[in-house]
XYZ file of C-alpha atoms in Angstrom:
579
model
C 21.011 39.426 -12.154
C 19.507 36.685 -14.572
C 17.026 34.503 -13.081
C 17.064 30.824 -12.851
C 14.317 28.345 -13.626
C 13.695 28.033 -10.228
C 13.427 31.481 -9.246
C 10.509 31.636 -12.179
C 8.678 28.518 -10.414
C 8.939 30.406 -6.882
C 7.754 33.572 -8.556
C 4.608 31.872 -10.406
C 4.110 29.884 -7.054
C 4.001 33.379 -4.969
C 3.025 35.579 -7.552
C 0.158 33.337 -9.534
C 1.094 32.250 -13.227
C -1.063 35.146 -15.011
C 1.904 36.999 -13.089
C 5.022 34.971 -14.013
C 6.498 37.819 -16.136
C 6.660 40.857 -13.294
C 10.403 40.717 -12.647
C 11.196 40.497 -9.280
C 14.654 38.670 -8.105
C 13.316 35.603 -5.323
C 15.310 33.686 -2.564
C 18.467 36.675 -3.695
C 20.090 35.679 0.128
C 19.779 31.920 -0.625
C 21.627 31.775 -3.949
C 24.429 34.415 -2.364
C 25.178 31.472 0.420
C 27.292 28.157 -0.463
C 26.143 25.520 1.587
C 27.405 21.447 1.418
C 25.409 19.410 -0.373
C 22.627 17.563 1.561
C 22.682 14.828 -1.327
C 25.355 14.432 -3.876
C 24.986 12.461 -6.937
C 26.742 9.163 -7.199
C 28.002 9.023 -10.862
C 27.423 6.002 -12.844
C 31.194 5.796 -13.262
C 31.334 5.738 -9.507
C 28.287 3.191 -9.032
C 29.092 0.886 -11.736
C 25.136 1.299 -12.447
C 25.260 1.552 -16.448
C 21.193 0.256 -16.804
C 19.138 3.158 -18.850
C 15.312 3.491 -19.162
C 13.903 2.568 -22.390
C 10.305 4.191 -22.786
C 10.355 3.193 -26.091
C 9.257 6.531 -27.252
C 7.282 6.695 -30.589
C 5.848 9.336 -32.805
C 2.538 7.872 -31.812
C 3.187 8.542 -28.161
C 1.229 5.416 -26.832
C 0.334 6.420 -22.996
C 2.766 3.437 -21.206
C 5.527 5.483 -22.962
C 4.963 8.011 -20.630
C 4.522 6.556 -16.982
C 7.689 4.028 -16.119
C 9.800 3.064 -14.150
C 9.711 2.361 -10.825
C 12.761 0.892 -9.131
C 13.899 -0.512 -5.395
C 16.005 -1.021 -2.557
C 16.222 -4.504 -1.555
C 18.753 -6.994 0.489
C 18.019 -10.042 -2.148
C 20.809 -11.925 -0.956
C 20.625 -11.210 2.750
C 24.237 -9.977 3.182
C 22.748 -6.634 5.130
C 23.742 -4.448 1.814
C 20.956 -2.599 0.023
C 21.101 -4.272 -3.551
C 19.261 -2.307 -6.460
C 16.076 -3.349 -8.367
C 15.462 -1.197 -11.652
C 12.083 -2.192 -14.172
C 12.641 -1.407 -17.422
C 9.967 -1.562 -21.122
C 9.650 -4.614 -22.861
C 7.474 -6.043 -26.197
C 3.984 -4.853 -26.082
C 1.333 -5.119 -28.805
C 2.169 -1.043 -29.456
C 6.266 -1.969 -29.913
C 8.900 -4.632 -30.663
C 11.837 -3.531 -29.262
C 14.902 -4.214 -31.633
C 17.267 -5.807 -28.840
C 16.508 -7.303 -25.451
C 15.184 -5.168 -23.194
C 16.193 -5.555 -19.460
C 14.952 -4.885 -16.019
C 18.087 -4.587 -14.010
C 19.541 -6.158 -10.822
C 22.383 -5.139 -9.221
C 24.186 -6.371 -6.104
C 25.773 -3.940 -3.823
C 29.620 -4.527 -3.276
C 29.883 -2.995 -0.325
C 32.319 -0.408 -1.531
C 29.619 1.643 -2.830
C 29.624 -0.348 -6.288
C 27.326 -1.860 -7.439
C 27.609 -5.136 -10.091
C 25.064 -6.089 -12.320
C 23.817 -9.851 -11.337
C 20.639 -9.326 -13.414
C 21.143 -12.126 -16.057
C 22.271 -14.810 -13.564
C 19.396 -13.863 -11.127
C 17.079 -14.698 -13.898
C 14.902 -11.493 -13.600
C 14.942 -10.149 -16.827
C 11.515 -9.504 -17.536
C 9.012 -10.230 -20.389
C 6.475 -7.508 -21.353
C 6.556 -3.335 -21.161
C 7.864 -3.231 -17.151
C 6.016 -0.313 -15.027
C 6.794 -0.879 -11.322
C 7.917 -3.060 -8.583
C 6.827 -4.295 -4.624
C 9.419 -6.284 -2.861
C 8.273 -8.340 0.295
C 8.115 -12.028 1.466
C 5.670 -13.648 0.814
C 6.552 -17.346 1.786
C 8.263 -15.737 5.350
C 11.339 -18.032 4.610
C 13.327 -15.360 5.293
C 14.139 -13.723 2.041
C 12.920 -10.769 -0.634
C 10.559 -12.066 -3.313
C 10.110 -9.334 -6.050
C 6.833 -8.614 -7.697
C 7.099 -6.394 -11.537
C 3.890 -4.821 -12.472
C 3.515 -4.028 -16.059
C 1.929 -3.077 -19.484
C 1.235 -6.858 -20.176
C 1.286 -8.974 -17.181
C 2.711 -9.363 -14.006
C 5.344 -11.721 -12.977
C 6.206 -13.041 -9.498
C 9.655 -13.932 -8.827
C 10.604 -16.430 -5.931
C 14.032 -15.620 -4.102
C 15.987 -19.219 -4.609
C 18.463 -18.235 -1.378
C 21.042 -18.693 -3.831
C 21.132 -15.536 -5.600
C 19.073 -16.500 -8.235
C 14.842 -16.155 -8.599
C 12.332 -18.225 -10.675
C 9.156 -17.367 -12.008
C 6.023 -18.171 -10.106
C 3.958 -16.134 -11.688
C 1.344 -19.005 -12.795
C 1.478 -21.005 -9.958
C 0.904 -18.296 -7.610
C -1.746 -17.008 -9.335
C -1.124 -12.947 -10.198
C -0.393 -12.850 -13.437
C -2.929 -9.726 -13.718
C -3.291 -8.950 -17.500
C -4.160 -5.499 -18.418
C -2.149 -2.025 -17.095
C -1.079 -2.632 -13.445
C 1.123 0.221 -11.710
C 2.044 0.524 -7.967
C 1.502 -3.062 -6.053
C 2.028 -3.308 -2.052
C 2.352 -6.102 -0.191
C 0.452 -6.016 3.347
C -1.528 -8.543 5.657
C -4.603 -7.093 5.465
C -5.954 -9.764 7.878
C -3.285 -10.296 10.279
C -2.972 -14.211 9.765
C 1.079 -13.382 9.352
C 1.019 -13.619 5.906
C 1.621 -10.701 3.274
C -0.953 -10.566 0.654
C -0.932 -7.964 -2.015
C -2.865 -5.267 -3.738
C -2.181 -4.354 -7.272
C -3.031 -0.732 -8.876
C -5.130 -1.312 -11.651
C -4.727 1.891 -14.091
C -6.937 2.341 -17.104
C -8.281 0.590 -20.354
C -5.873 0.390 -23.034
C -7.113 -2.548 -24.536
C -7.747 -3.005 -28.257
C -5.951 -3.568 -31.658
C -5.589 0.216 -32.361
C -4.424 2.423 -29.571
C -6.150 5.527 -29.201
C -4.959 8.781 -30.458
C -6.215 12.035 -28.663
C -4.988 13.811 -32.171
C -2.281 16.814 -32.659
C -1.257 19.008 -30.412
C -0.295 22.838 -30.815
C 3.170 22.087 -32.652
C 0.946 19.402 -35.151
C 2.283 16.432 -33.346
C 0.269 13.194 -31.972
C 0.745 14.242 -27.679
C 0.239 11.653 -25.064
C -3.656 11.451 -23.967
C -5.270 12.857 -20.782
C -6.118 9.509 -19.044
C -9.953 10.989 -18.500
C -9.835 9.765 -22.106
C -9.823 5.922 -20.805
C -12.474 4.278 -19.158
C -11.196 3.606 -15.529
C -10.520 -0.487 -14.490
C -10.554 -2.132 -10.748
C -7.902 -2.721 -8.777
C -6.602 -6.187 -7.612
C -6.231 -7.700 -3.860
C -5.053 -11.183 -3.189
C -4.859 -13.150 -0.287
C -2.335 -15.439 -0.026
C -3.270 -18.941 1.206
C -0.061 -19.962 2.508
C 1.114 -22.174 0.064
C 2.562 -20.636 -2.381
C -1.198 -19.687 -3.842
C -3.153 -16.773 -3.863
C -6.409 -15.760 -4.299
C -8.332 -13.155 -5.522
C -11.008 -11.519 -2.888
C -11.322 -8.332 -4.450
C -14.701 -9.345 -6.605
C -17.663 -8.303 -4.838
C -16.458 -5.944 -2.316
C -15.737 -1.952 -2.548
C -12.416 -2.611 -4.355
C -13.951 -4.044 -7.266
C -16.641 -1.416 -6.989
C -14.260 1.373 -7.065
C -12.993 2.463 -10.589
C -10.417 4.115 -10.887
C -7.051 4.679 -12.771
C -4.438 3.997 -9.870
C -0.908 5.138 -10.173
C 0.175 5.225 -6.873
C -0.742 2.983 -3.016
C 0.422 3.228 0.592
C -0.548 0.447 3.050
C -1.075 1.888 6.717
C -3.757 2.503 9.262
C -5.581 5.872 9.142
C -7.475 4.937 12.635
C -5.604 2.873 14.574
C -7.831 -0.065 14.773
C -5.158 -2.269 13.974
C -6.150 -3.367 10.657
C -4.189 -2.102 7.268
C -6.155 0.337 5.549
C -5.054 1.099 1.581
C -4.863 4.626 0.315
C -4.963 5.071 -3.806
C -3.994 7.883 -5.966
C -6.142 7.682 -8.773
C -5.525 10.246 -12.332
C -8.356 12.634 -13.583
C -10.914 10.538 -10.812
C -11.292 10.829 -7.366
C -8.276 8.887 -5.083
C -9.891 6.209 -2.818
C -9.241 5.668 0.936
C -10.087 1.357 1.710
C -10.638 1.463 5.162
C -10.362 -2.356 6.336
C -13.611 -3.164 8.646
C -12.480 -6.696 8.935
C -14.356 -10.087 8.335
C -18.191 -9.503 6.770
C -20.922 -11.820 7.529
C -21.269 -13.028 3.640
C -17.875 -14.375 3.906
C -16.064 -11.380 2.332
C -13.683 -9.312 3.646
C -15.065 -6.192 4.343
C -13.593 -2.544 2.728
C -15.114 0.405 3.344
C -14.447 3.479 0.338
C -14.456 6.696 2.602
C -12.462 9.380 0.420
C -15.252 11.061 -0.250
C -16.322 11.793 3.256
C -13.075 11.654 4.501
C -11.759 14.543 2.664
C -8.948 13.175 0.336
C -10.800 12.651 -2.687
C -10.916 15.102 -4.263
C -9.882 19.025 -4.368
C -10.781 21.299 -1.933
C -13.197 22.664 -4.937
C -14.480 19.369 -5.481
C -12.386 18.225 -8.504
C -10.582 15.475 -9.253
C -7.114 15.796 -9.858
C -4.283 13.577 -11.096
C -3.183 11.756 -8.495
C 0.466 9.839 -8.978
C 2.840 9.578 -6.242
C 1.595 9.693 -2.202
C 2.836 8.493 1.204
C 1.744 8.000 4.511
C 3.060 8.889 7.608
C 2.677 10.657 11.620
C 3.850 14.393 10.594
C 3.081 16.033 13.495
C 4.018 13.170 16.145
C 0.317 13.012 17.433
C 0.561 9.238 16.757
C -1.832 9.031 13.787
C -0.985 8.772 9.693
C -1.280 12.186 7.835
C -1.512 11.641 4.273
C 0.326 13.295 1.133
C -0.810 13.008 -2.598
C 1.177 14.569 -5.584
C -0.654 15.711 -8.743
C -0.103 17.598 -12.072
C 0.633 21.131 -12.538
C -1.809 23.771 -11.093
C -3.516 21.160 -9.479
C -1.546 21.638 -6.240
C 0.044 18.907 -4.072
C -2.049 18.013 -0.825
C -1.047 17.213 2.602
C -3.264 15.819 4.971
C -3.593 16.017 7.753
C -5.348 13.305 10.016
C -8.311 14.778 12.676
C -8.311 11.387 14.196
C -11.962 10.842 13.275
C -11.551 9.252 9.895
C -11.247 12.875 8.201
C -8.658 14.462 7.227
C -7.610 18.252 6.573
C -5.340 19.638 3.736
C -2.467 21.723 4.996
C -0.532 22.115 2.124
C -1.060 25.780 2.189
C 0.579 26.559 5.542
C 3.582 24.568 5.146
C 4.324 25.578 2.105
C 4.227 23.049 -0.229
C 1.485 23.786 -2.646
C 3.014 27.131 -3.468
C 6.495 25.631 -4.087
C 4.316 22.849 -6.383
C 2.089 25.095 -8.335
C 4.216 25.014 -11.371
C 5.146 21.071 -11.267
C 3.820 17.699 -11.249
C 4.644 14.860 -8.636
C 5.224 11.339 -8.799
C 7.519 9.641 -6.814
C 8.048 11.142 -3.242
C 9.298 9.779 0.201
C 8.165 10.626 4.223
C 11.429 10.191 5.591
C 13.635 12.031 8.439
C 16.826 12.434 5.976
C 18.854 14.227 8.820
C 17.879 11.740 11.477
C 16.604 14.875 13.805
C 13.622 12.687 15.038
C 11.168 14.763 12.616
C 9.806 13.664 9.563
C 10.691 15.334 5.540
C 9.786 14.864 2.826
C 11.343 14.571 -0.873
C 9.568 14.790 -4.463
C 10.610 13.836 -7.539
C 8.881 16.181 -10.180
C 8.378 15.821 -14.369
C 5.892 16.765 -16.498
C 4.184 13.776 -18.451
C 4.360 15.490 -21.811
C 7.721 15.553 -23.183
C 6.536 18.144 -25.513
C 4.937 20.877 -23.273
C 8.111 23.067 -23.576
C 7.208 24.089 -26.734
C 3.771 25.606 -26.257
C 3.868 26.255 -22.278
C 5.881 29.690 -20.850
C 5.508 28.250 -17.311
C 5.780 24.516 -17.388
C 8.536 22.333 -18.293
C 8.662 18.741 -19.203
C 11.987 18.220 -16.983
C 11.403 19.763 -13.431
C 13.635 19.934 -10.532
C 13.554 17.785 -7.455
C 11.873 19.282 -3.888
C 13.580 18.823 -0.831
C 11.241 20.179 2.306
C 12.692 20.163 5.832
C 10.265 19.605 8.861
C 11.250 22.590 11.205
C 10.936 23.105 15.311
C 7.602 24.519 14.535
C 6.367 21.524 12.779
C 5.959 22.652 9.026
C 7.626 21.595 6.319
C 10.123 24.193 4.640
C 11.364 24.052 1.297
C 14.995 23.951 1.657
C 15.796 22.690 -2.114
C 17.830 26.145 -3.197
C 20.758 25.388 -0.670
C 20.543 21.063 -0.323
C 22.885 20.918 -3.476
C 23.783 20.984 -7.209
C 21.609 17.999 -8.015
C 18.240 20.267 -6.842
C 19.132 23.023 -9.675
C 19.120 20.520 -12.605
C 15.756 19.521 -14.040
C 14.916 15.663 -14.831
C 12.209 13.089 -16.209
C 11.722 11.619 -12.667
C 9.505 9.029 -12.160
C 9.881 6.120 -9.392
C 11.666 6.861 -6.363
C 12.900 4.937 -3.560
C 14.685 5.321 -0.197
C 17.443 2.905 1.341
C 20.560 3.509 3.084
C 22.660 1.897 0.298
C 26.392 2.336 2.369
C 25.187 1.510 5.559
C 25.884 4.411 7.146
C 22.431 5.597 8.933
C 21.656 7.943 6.545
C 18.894 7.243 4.293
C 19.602 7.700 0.744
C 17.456 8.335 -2.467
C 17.184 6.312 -5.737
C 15.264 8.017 -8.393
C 13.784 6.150 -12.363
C 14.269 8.569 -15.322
C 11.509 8.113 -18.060
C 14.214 7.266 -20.433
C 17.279 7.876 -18.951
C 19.966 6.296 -16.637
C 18.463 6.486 -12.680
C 20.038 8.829 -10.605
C 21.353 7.236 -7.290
C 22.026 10.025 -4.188
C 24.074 10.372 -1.482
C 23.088 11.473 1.733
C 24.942 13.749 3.497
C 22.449 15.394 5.462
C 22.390 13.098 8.839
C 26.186 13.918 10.062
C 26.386 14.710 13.203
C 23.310 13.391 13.929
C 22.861 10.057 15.725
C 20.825 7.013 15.191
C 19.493 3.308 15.409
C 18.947 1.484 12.030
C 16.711 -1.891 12.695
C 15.681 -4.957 10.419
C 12.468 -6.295 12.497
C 11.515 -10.107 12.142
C 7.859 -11.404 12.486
C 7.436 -14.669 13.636
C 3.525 -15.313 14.478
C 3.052 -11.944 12.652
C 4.488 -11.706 9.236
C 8.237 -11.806 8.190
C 8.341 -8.179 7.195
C 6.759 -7.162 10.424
C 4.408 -4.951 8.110
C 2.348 -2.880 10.677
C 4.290 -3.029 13.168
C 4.754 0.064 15.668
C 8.039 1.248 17.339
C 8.132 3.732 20.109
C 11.474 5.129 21.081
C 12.491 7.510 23.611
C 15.725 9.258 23.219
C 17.035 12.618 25.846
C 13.574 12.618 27.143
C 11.944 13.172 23.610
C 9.363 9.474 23.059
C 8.448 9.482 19.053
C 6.787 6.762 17.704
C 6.530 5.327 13.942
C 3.881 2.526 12.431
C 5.610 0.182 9.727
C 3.470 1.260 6.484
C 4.138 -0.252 3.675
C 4.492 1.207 -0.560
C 3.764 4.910 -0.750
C 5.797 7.098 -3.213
C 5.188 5.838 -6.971
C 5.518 2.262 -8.789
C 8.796 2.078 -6.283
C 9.818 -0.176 -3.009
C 12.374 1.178 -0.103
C 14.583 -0.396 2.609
C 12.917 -2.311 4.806
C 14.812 -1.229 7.481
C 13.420 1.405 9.954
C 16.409 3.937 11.030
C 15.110 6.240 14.050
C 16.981 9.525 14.373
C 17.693 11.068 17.569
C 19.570 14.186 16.777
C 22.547 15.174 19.372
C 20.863 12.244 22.079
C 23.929 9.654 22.543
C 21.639 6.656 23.304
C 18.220 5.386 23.196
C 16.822 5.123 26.483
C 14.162 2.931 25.542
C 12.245 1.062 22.879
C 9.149 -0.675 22.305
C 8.128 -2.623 19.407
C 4.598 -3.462 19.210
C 3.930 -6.484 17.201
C 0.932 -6.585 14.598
C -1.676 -9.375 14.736
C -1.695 -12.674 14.920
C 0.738 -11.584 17.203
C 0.530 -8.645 19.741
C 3.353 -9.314 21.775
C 5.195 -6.194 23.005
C 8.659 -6.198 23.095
C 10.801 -3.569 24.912
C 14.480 -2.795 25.177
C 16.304 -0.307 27.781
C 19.740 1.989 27.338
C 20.709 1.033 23.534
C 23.624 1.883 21.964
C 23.113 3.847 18.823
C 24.840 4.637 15.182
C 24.972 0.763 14.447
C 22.107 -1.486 12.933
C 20.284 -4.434 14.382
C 17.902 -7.195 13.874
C 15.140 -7.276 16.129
C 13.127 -10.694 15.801
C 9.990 -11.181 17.784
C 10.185 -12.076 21.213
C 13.027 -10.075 22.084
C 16.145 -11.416 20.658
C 18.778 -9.388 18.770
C 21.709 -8.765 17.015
C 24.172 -6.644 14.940
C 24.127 -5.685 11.746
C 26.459 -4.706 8.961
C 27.149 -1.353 9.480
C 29.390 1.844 10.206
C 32.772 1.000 11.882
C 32.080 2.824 15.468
């Protein structure tokens, strides 16, 4: 029997790399059994979604090459259909493209088409396009779309009319330099979403550096420990349009780092947002908000260190890229998750409720099935709406070239699908979810949304120079559900922060509204709770984030439909499956 790629990765994963070349036939029972597809591919001649990366690959492999895009779900015209958001490369001082180069935006027909609206929506884009945070800024009601990027940032207003303009300048965030992931959040509960911006390294300067040739006498993309690290950006927003920068002075601009990936939440339920950072080839950082100081500043706290996600469990820094934040193990606190390169291992982490955390990686299995590859976008999400948390990862190797002097690492890697069992670990169940997890890909950004309205949450994934590959998921049937858009009105539009407790056949789970997490990539802003065979939801409870606090709750709800929940209590359907 010949081996497949992935029976190599599972042997080097159980077997250690020095013993990739034993033969010994792995996971034999799993590849004998034909299983339907948890996620099937949506073709772009199904989608209508024609956009392709352009990475604007040269033989001087400048790093920004290497690291888009991101890409989103988003409702931009409020019609209750997940539209699509993709950021593409643009002119840089390293490259001049030779035709416009587009960021794409594409409007969900409701069909499961999709039709490109991104010249009349005016959002385009100007400079070499990394990744994107959706959110709503001016609480009118509707998405407004920030692009992060090799250049500067731009902010783009939602008109209400299907079209955006540029506020970039008046708002105040353009950002020059190398900005990655961005989240919005209200890190001070005044109901108003202000926003952090990854700062990654130093690429400044006329001549780009070149780390030199690599074993096959070509220039290679450089290690980022090459680059001097850079600060991060936060920004308050004042309400008017305006932000402001309140990062200078405190622990964020303290921090260097080289930040590819954020997740808003709150690692000890105080209430206040804290920010986790993955950071490449230097430690990650964990902000933990302490609220107002007495000089005036806002007060952040960098606790990685002590808290146990900073670096390895040997001490090292790895390359952080794509993490996420959420309750794992239903004990009502966040548990972390950072992915890294190659034989670096992936880390989950797991909250001890004191402001520490504890990797468990090992024991549920997911830094053996990650030895081989390297992470960046990746999703907490319950994709078969059982009531328990998965998890998904998008995998590629950043140098396109490693095939050709690496036995046990490719540049394209296949996608991980791990499914939270009864006994609370996560299993990797990628051999028998479907075709799509035996091919290998570039991935990069990666975003969830339930695109046909259906309660299943699907998957969008960015290609480092290829088309994005949009899936279907199939995994929730048979499973029921409640899919809700919550409203803010004293606390902010998104309701960023908010927590929902839900009881369903006797079985309470609860869920806190983060915000960001996977990589340069934004996701539905609807929350869909899964409650397995339960036929209703017996009762829910939204708690409200500051400057609110109100507490809402709801008895006997009828499930497999979606709603909009706005604070205080009222509600109403949603587009949604025909019941």
């Amino acid at each position: 029997m010949k081996l497949t790629r992935r029976d190599w990765i599972r042997l080097a994963s159980s077997c250690g790399a020095a013993q990739l070349l034993v033969p010994r036939l792995v996971g034999q029972a799993a590849n004998d059994q034909k299983s339907e597809a948890l996620f099937v591919e949506v073709p772009a001649s199904a989608s209508g979604i024609s956009w392709v990366h352009e990475n604007a690959m040269s033989p001087s492999r400048y790093l920004p090459e290497a690291l888009g895009p991101g890409c989103a779900f988003l409702d931009f015209d409020n019609d209750g259909w997940m539209d699509i958001f993709l950021v593409n490369s643009g002119p840089s001082d390293f490259w001049t493209p030779a035709k416009p180069i587009l960021n794409a935006l594409y409007k969900n027909n409701r069909d499961g088409t999709f039709t490109d609206v991104t010249e009349k929506a005016g959002v385009g884009g100007a400079y070499f396009g990394m990744g994107v945070a959706v959110g709503d800024y001016d609480n009118d009601g509707w998405p407004d779309i920030f692009v992060t990027s090799y250049g500067k940032c731009i902010l783009y207003h939602n008109n209400h009319d299907g079209t955006f303009t540029d506020v970039t300048a008046k708002a105040g965030v353009a950002t020059p330099g190398w900005t990655t992931s961005a989240v919005w959040f209200d890190y001070d509960n005044d109901g108003k979403l202000d926003l952090f911006v990854c700062s990654f390294v130093d690429y400044s300067g006329v001549k780009k550096l070149e780390c030199g040739n690599n074993q096959i006498g070509r220039n290679y993309y450089c290690v980022p420990r090459v680059f001097k690290p850079t600060a991060s950006f936060l920004y308050h927003n004042n309400g008017d349009g305006t932000f402001t920068e309140v990062s200078k002075g405190t622990a964020i601009e303290q921090a260097l780092g080289k930040g590819l990936g954020v997740v808003a939440t709150d690692v000890n339920n105080d209430g206040r947002t804290d920010l986790f950072v993955a950071n490449d080839t230097v430690q990650n950082f964990l902000f933990v908000n302490r609220g107002p100081g007495a000089n005036g500043r806002w007060n952040w706290e960098e606790i990685a260190l002590q808290a146990g996600v900073g670096f390895s469990d040997a001490g090292r820094p790895r390359s952080g890229m794509g993490l996420d934040a959420a309750d794992i193990n239903g004990d009502g606190w966040q548990d972390l998750f950072v992915a890294n390169v190659d034989h670096e291992m992936f880390s989950v982490y797991q909250n001890n409720k004191d402001e520490t955390f504890r990797d468990v990686a090992q024991e549920n299995g997911v830094a053996r099935a990650t030895q081989l590859l390297s992470g960046w976008g990746m999703k907490y999400f319950d994709y078969d709406n059982d009531g328990r948390v998965d998890l998904f990862l998008a995998n590629g190797h950043p140098d396109d070239m490693i095939d050709s002097y690496s036995m046990h690492v490719k540049y394209r890697e296949p996608l991980l699908l791990f499914h939270q069992g009864a006994d609370g670990k996560l299993h990797d169940v990628s051999a028998d979810s479907g075709p799509v997890f035996h091919r290998d890909f570039a991935a990069r950004g990666l975003a969830v949304g339930d695109f046909d309205n259906d309660g299943a949450v699907d998957v969008l994934i960015g290609l480092n120079g290829g088309a994005p590959i949009l899936l279907k998921n199939n995994a929730a049937q048979g499973n029921n559900w409640l899919g809700i858009k919550l409203e803010g009105y004293k606390a902010n539009r998104d309701a960023i922060g908010a927590k929902l407790t839900w009881t369903a056949a006797g079985k309470t789970r609860s869920r806190l509204k983060n915000n960001g997490g996977s990589y340069l990539s934004s996701h539905d802003p609807r929350e869909v709770l899964g409650i397995g065979s339960a036929t209703k939801i017996e009762q829910l409870t939204i708690e409200w984030p500051k400057p609110s606090a109100r507490v809402d709750k709801f008895t006997n709800l009828e499930v497999n439909r979606y709603v909009r929940i706005r604070e205080g209590g009222e509600s109403s359907e949603l587009p949604g499956p025909k019941r």
